[in-house]
Coordinates of C-alpha atoms in Angstrom, one line a residue:
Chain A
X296 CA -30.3 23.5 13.4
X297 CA -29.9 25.5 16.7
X298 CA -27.2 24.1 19.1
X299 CA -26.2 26.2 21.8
X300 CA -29.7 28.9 22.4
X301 CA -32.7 27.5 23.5
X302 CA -34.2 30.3 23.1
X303 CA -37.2 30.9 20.2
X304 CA -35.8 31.8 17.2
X305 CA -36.7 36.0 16.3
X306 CA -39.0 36.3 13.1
X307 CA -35.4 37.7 11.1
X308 CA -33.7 34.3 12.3
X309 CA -36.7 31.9 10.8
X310 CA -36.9 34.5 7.2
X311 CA -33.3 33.8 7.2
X312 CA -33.6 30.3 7.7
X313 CA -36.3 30.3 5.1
X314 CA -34.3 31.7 2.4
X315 CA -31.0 29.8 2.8
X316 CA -33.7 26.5 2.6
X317 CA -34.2 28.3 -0.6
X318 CA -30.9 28.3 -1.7
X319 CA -30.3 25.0 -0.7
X320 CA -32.6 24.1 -2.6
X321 CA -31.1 25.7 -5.9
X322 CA -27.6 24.7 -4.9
X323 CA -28.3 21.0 -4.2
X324 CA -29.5 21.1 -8.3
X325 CA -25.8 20.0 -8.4
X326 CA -22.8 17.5 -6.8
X327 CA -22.3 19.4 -3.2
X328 CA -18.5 18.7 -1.3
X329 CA -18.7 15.7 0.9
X330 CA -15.6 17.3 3.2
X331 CA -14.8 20.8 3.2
X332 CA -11.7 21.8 5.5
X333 CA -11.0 25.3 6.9
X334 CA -7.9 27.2 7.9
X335 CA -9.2 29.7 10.4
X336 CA -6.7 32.6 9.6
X337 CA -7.3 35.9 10.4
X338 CA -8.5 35.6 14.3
X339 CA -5.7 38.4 15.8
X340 CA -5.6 40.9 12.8
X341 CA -9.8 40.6 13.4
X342 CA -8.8 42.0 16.6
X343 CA -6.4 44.4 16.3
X344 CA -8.5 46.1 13.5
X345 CA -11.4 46.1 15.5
X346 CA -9.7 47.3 18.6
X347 CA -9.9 44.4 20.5
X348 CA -7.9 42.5 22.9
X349 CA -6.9 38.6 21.2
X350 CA -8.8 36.7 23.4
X351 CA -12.3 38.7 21.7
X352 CA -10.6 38.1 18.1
X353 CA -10.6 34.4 19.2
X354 CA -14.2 34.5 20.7
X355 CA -15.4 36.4 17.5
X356 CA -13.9 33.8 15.8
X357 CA -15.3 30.7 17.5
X358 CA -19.2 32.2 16.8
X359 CA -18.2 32.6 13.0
X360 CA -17.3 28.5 13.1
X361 CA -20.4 27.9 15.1
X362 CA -22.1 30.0 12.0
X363 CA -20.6 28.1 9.2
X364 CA -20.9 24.2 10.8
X365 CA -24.8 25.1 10.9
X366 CA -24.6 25.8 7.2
X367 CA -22.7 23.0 6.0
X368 CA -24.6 20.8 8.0
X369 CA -27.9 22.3 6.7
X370 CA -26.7 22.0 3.2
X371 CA -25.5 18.5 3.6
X372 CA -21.8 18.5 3.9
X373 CA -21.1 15.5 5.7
X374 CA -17.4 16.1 6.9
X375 CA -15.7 19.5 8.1
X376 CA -12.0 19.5 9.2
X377 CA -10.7 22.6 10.9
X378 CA -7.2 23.5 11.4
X379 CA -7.5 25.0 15.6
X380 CA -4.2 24.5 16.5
X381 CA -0.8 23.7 14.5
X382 CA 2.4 22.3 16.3
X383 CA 4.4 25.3 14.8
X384 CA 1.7 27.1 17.1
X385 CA 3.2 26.1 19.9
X386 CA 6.3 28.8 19.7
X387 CA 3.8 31.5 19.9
X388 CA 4.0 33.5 22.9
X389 CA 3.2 31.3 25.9
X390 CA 0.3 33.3 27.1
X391 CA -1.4 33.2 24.0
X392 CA -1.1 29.6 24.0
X393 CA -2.6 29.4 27.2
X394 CA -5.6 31.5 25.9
X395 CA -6.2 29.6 23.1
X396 CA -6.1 26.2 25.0
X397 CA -8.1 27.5 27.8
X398 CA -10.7 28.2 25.2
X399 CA -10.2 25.2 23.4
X400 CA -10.9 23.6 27.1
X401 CA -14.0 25.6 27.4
X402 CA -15.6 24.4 24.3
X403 CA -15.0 21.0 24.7
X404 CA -16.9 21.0 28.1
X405 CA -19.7 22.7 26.4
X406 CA -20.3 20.3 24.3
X407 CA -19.9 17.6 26.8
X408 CA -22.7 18.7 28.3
X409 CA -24.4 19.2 25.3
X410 CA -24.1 15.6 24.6
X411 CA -27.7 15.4 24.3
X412 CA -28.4 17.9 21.3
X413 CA -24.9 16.3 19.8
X414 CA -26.6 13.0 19.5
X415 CA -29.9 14.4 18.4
X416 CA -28.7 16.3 15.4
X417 CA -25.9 13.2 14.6
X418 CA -22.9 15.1 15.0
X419 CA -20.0 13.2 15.8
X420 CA -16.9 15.1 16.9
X421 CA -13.1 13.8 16.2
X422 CA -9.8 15.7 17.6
X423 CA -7.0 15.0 15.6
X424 CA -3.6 15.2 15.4
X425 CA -0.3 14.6 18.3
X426 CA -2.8 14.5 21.5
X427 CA 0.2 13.9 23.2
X428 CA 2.0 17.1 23.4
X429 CA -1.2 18.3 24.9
X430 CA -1.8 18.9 28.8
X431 CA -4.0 15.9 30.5
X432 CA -7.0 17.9 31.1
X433 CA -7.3 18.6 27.1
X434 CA -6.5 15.2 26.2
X435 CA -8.6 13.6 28.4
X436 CA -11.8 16.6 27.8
X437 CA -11.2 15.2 23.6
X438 CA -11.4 11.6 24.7
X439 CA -14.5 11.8 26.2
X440 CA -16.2 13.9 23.9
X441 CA -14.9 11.4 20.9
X442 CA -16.2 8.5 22.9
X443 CA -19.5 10.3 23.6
X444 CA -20.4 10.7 20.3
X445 CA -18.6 7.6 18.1
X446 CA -21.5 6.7 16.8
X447 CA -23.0 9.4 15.4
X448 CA -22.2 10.1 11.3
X449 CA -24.8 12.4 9.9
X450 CA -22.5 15.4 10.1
X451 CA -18.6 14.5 11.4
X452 CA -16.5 17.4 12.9
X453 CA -12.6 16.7 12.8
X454 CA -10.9 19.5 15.2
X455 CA -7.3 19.2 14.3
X456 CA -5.3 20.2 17.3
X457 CA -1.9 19.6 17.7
X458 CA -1.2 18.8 14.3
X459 CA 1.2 18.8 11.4
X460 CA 1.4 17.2 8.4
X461 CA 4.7 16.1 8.5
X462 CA 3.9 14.8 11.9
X463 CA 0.8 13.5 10.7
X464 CA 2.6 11.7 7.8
X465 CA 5.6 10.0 10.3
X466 CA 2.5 8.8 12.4
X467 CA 1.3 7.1 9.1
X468 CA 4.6 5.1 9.2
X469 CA 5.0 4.8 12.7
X470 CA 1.2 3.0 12.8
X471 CA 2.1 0.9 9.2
X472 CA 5.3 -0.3 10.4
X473 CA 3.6 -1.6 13.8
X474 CA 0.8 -3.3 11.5
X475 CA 3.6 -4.5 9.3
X476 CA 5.1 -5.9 13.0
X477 CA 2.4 -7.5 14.1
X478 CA 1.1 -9.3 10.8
X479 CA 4.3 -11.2 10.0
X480 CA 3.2 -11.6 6.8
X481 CA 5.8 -12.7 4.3
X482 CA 5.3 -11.6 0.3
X483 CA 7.8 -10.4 -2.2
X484 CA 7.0 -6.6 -1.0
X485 CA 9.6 -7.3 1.4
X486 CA 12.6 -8.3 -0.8
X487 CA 11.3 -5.4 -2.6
X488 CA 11.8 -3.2 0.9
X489 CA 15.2 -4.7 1.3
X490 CA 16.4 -4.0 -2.3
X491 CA 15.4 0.0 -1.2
X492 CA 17.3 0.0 2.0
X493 CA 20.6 -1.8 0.3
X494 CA 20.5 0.9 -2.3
X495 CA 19.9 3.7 0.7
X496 CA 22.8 2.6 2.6
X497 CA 25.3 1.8 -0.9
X498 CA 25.8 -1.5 0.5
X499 CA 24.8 -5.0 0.9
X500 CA 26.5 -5.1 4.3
X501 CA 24.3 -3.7 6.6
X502 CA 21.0 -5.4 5.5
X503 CA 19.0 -7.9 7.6
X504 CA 19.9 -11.3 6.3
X505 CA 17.0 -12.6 3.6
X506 CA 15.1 -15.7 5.0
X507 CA 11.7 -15.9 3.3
X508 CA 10.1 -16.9 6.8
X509 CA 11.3 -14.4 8.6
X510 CA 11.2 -11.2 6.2
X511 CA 8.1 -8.8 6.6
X512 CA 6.1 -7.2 3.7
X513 CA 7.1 -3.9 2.7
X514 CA 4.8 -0.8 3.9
X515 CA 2.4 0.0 0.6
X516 CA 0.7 3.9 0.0
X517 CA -2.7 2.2 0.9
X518 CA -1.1 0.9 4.9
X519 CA 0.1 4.9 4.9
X520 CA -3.3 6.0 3.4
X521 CA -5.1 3.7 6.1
X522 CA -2.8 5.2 8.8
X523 CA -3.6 9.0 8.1
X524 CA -5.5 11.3 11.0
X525 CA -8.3 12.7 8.9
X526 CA -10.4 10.4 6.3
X527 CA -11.8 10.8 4.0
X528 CA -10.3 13.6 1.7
X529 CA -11.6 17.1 1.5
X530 CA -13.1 18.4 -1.0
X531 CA -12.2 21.8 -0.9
X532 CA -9.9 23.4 1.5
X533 CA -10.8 27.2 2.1
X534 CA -8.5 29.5 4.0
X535 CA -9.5 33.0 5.1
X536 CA -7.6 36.1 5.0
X537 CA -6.3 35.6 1.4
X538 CA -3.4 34.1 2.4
X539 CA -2.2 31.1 -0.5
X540 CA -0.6 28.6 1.4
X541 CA -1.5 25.1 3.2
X542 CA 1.0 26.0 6.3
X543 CA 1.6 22.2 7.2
X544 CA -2.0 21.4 6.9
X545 CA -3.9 18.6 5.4
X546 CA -0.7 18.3 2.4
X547 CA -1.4 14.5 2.3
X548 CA -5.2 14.8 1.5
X549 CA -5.4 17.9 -1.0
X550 CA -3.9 16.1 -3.9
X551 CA -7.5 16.9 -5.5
X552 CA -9.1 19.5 -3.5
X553 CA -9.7 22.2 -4.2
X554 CA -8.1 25.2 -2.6
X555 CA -9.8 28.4 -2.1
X556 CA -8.6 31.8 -0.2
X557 CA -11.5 34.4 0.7
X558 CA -9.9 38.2 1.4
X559 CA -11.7 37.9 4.4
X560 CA -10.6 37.3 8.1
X561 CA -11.6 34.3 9.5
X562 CA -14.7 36.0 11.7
X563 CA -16.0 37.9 8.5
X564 CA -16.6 34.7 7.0
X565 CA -20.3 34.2 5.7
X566 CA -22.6 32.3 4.0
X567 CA -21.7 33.6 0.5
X568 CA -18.0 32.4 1.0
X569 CA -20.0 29.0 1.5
X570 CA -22.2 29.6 -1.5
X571 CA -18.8 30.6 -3.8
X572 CA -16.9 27.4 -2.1
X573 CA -20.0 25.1 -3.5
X574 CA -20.2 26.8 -7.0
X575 CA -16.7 26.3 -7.5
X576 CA -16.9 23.0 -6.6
X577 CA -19.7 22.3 -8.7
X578 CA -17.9 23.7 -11.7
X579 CA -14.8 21.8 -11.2
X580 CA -16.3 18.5 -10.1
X581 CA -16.1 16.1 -13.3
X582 CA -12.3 17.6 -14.1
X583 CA -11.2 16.4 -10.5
X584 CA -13.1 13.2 -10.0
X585 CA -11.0 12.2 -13.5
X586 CA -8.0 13.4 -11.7
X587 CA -9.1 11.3 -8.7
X588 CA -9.1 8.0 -10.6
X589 CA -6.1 8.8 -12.2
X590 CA -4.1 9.2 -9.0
X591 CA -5.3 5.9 -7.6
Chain B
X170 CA -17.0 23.1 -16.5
X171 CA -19.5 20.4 -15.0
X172 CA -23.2 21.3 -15.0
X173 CA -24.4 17.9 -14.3
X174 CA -26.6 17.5 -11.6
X175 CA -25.6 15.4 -8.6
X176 CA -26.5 13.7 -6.0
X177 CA -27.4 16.5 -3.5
X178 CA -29.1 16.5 -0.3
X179 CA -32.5 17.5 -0.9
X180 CA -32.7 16.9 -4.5
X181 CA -36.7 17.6 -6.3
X182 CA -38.1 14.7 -7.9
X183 CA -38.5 15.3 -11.4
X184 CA -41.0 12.7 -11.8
X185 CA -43.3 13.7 -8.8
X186 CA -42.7 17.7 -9.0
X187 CA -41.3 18.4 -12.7
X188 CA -42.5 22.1 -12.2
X189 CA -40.5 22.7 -9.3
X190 CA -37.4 20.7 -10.7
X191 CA -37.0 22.6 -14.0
X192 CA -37.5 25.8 -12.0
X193 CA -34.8 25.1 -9.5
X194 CA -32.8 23.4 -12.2
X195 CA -33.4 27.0 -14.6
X196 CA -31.9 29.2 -11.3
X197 CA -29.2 26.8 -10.8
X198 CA -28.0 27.4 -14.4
X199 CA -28.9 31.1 -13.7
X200 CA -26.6 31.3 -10.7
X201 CA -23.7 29.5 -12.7
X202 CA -24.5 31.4 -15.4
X203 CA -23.4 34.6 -14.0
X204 CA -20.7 32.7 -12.1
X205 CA -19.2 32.1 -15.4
X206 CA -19.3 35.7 -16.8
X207 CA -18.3 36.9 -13.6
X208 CA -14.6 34.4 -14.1
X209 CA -15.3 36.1 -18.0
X210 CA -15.2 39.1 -16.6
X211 CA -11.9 38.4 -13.7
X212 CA -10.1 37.0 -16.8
X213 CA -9.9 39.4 -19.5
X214 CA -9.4 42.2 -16.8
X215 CA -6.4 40.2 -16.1
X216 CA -5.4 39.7 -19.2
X217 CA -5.5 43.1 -19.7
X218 CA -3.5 43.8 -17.1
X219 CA -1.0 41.1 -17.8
X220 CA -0.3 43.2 -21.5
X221 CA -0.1 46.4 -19.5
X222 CA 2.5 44.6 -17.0
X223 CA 4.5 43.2 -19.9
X224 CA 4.7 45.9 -22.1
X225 CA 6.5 47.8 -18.7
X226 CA 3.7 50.5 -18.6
X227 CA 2.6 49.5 -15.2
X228 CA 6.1 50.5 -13.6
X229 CA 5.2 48.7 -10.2
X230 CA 6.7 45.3 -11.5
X231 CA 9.5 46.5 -13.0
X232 CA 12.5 45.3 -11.1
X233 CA 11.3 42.3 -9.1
X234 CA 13.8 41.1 -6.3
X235 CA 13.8 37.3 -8.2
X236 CA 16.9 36.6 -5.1
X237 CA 13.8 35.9 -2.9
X238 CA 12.3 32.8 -4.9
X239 CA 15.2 30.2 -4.5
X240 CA 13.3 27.8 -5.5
X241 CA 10.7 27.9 -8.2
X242 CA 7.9 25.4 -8.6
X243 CA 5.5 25.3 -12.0
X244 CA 2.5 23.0 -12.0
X245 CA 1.0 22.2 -15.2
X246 CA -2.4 20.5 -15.7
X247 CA -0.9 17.1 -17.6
X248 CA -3.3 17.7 -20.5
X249 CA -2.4 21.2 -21.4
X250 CA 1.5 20.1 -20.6
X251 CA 1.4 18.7 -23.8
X252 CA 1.4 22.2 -25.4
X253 CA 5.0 21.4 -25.4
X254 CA 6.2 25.1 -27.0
X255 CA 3.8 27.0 -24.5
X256 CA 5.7 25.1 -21.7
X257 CA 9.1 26.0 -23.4
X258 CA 8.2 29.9 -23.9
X259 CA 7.1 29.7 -20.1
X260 CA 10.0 28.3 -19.0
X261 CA 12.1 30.9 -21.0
X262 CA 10.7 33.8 -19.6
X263 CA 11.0 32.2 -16.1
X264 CA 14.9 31.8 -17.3
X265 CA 15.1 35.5 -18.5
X266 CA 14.1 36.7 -14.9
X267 CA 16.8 35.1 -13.2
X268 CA 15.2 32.4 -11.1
X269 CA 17.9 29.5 -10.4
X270 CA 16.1 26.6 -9.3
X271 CA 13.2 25.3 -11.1
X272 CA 10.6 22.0 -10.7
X273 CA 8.4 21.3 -13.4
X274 CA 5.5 19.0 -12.1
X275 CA 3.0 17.5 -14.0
X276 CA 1.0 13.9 -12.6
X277 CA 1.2 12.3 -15.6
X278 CA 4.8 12.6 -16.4
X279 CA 4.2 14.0 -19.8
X280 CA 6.5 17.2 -18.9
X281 CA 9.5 14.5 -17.9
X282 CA 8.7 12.0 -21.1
X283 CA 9.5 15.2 -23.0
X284 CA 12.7 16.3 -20.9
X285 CA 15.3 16.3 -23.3
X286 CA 13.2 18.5 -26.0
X287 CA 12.9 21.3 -23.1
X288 CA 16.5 21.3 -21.8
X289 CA 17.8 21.4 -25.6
X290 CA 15.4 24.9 -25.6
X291 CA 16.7 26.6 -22.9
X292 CA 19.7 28.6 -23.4
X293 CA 21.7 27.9 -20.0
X294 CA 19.7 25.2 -18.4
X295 CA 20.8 22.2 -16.4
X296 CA 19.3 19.1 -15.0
X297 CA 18.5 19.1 -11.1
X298 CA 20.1 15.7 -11.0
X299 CA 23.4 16.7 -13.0
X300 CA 23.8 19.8 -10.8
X301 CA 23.5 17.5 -7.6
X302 CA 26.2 15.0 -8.9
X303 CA 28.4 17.6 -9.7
X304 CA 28.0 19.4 -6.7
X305 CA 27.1 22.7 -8.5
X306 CA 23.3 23.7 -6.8
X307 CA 24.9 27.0 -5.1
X308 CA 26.7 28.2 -8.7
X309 CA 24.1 30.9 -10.0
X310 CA 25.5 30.8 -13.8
X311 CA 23.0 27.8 -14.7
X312 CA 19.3 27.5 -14.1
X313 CA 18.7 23.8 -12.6
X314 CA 15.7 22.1 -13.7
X315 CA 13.5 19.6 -11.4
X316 CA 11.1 17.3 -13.7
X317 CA 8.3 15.3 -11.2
X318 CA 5.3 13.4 -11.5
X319 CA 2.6 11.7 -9.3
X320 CA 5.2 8.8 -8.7
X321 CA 7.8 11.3 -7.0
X322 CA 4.8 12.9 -4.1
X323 CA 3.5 9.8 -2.2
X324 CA 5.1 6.9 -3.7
X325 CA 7.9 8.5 -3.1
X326 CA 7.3 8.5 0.6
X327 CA 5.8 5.1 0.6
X328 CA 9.3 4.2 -0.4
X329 CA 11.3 6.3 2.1
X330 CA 9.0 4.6 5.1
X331 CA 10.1 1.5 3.7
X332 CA 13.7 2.5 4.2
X333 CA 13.2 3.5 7.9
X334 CA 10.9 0.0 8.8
X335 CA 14.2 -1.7 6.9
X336 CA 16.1 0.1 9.2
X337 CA 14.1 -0.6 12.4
X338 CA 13.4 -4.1 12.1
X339 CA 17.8 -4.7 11.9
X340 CA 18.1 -2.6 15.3
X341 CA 15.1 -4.4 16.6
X342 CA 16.8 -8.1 15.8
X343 CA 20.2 -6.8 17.3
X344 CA 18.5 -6.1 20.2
X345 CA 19.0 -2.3 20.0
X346 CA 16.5 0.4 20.0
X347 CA 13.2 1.1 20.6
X348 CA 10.3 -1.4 21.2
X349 CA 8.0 0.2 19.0
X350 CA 8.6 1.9 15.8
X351 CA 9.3 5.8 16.2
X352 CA 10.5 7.8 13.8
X353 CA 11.4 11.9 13.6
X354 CA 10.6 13.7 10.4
X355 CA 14.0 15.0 10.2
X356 CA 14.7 10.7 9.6
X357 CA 12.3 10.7 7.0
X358 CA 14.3 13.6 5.5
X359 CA 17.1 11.9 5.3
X360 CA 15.2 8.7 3.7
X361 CA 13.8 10.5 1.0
X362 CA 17.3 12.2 0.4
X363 CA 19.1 8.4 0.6
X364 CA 17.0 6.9 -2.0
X365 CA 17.0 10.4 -4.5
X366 CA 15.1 12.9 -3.1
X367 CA 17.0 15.5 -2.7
X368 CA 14.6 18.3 -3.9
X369 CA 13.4 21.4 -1.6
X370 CA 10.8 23.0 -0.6
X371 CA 9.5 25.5 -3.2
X372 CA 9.1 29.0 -1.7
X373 CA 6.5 29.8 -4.5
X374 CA 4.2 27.0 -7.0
X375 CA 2.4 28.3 -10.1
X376 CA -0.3 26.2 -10.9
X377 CA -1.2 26.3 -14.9
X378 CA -4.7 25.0 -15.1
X379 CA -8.5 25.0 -15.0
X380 CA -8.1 23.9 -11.0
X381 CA -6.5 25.7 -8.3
X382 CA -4.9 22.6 -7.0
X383 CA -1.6 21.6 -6.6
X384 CA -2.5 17.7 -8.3
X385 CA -0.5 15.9 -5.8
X386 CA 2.8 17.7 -5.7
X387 CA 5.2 15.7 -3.5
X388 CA 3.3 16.4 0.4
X389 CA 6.6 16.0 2.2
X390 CA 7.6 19.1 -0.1
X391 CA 4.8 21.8 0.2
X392 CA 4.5 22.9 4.1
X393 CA 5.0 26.7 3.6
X394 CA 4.8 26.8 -0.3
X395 CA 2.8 29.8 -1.6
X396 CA 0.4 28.9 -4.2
X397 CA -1.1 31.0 -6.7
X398 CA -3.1 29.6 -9.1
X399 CA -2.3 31.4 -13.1
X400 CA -4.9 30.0 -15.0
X401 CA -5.3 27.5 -17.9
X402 CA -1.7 27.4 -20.1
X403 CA -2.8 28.9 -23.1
X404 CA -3.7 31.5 -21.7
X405 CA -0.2 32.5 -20.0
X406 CA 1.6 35.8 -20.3
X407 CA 4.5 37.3 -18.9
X408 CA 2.9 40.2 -17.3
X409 CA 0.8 37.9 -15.2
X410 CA 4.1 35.6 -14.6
X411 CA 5.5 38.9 -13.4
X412 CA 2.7 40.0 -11.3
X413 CA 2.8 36.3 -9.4
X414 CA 6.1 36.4 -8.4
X415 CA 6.2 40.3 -7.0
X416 CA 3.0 40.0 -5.2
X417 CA 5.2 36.8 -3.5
X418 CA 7.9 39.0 -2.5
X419 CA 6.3 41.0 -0.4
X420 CA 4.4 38.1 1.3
X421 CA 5.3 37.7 5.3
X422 CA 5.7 34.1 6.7
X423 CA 5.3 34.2 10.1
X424 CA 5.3 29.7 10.5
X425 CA 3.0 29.6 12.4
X426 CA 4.1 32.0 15.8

């Protein structure tokens, strides 16, 4: 899968194609991650070690995502979520903000116009996360490239831009309560939702009045789950530069994913990180799909 | 370690190509083979290591500033949690190094069905929800002990939105408020704390098990958590314990800026 050269591959590029068919072909021997998710860390200290100004560490690391999408999609993960831009991001220095958004921008028009190859190869794109505390011109650039390419499923990308968990998780109850709303529907769940909020407050006074017609039915983990931005759950979340933490990211789906943090920076990121996410996987697969029914 | 094989994308035919199956299905179990002794190999180096730490000839992790880890989170794979005494020896060396706050976590529970034999073990240990009644979190002469399960992550959450659509739907029949439902995360803060919450953030979560994977520690709780993973239980020693927590304290949080 080639999407942005149409130019003919060099006889290196088809060996190397070649050979990772080869090991495809070994590594699909066993259960390969539906969903991997990605932290790209390690974009400025890329630069700054290689002398370069941020907007080049940023650029280096855009053509290492466009490297690892074509392997995961070649190997047959179906979903990949990555983490561009956080709402903590936003306090960075304003110009950098710019930079990244203007790149962000960029992108997204690229692959507008290469609808075409989008819908040939399957790929769907999603953005994800708060769209509204972006500036109209992104917001409107992800809406069109989401529309564009709803129906396409072989390989899903989720770009979560403007995203928290947290926020992410508020959103859940923001959506469930307006489902809640607008179903009516009365069931003991919301006597059970009532008893809560009396013991929250310490007092019967200051609760709604009980009237089985009129009392709504409480919010349940499934309406939260339902309401989430990215579905289904990774698999394994892999965050470059070593670094051991989810920083607000995806804390909702990684109750059984695996986490996985390669020394490397973000654009030294390589097929063998891919190779060493998929044998993990493969090695811990039967202990967390018993941990997965468990949890539901 | 599961060496079944799967469903993957371009799977051989065993029936129509049995050559080329067993040959891909001999390299597979090749490659995982030296994966294995490569992990083999990681973990008696570390164990290794772990004596050297303990027996204070590596001088490095001496004196560890504990004052940076307020707030101490061990995960424990809920089938090895029932190694009861390992988990009480753990929990006793993270006592001797001075850490003040502490959650024990396990999704099954099995760590808070066996509270009261833990608590009696420690020398100078107190329950998290004792030291919140009594108002004593800030006093430094007891350790406080957490104990969660699966039911305190998402459930837990489940039951705080309930508390803030309770709360919305009596301003919205008194005619006060918003339309729509909008809420701040700072209100679901306060939710969770109103119906018993009241834990923190952990600064740094050991995870004791085959998995590195925090097995659905409360969500709400984890934003900037470090999280190193230690390895199965019975395989725990202090040296490593030690090594965990200095490598934490000189870990930079930038929060995203």
């Amino acid at each position: 899968m080639e999407i942005y050269t149409g130019q003919r591959p060099s006889v290196f590029k088809l060996f190397g194609k070649f050979m990772r068919k080869g090991l495809y072909r070994i590594l699909t021997q066993g259960p390969i991650p539906t969903h991997l998710a990605f932290i790209l860390d390690g974009n400025r200290r890329f630069a700054k070690k290689h002398k370069m100004n941020e907007a080049e560490g940023y650029k280096a690391g855009y053509l290492a995502l466009l490297k690892t999408l074509t392997y995961c999609y070649e190997l047959g993960v179906r979903y990949v979520t990555i983490y561009a831009f956080s709402i903590d991001n936003f306090r960075r220095q304003p110009q950098e903000v710019q930079c990244v958004m203007n790149l962000m921008m960029e992108k997204i028009e690229e692959i507008i116009v290469e609808e075409s190859i989008m819908n040939a190869y399957d790929v769907g794109v999603r953005i994800v996360g708060n769209l509204k505390l972006l500036d109209e011109p992104i917001r409107i650039a992800a809406e069109k490239i989401m529309r564009a390419t709803a129906n396409n499923s072989r390989f899903v990308l989720l770009i979560a831009i403007a995203y928290s968990s947290t926020d992410e998780i508020v959103h859940a109850v923001e959506e469930s309560s307006k489902d809640k709303l607008n179903s009516n529907e009365v069931c003991n769940n919301g006597i059970e939702a009532e008893q809560e909020f009396k013991e929250a407050n310490g007092t019967g006074n200051s609760v709604i009045p009980v009237q089985k017609t009129e009392s709504y039915s409480g919010i349940n983990l499934v309406d939260l789950e339902k309401n989430t931005y990215v579905n289904p759950y990774p698999d394994v979340l892999i965050r470059t530069s070593g670094l051991s933490r989810l920083s607000n990211y995806l804390l909702w789906q990684t109750s059984n994913c695996i986490l996985y943090s390669p020394f490397a920076l973000w654009p030294e990121i390589g097929l063998g990180h891919l190779v060493w996410t998929v044998m993990d996987f493969q090695r811990h697969h039967s202990y967390l799909k018993k941990h997965k029914e468990y949890l539901k | 370690m599961d060496l079944k094989p799967g469903a993957g994308g371009q799977r051989v035919n065993r029936f129509v190509d049995p050559i080329s199956y067993h040959f891909l299905q001999f390299l597979w179990r090749t490659l995982h083979l030296l994966v294995s002794l490569w992990y083999l190999q990681v973990s008696m180096v570390q164990m290794i290591e772990g004596f050297l730490i303990s027996s204070g000839l590596v001088k490095r992790y001496g004196a560890l500033d504990i004052d940076k880890v307020r707030y101490l989170a061990i995960v424990v794979d809920s089938e090895e949690a029932y190694q009861i005494s390992k988990v009480i020896q753990l929990l006793k060396w993270v006592e001797d190094m001075g850490v003040k706050h502490l959650c024990l976590y396990d999704s099954k529970g099995v760590l808070k069905t066996n509270k009261k034999t833990i608590m009696e073990s420690l020398n100078n240990a107190m329950p998290f929800e004792e030291a919140v009644e009594k108002d004593v979190l800030l006093d430094q002469k007891q350790m406080t002990v957490e104990f969660a399960s699966s039911s305190d992550g998402k459930e837990a959450i489940t039951r705080a939105a309930n508390v803030l659509f309770m709360k919305y739907l009596k301003y919205a029949k008194t005619g006060v408020g918003k339309e729509e439902p909008c809420f701040t995360e700072d209100q679901m803060d306060e939710a969770l704390k109103a119906i018993g919450y009241k834990g923190p953030e952990p600064d740094l979560l050991l995870i004791y098990g085959p998995v590195r994977c925090h097995l659905g520690f409360s969500p709400w709780r984890l934003r900037y958590t470090e999280m190193v993973h230690m390895g199965p239980l019975r395989y725990m020693n202090l040296g490593s314990l030690k090594k965990a927590i200095h490598r934490f304290t000189t870990v930079q949080q930038n929060y995203g800026t």
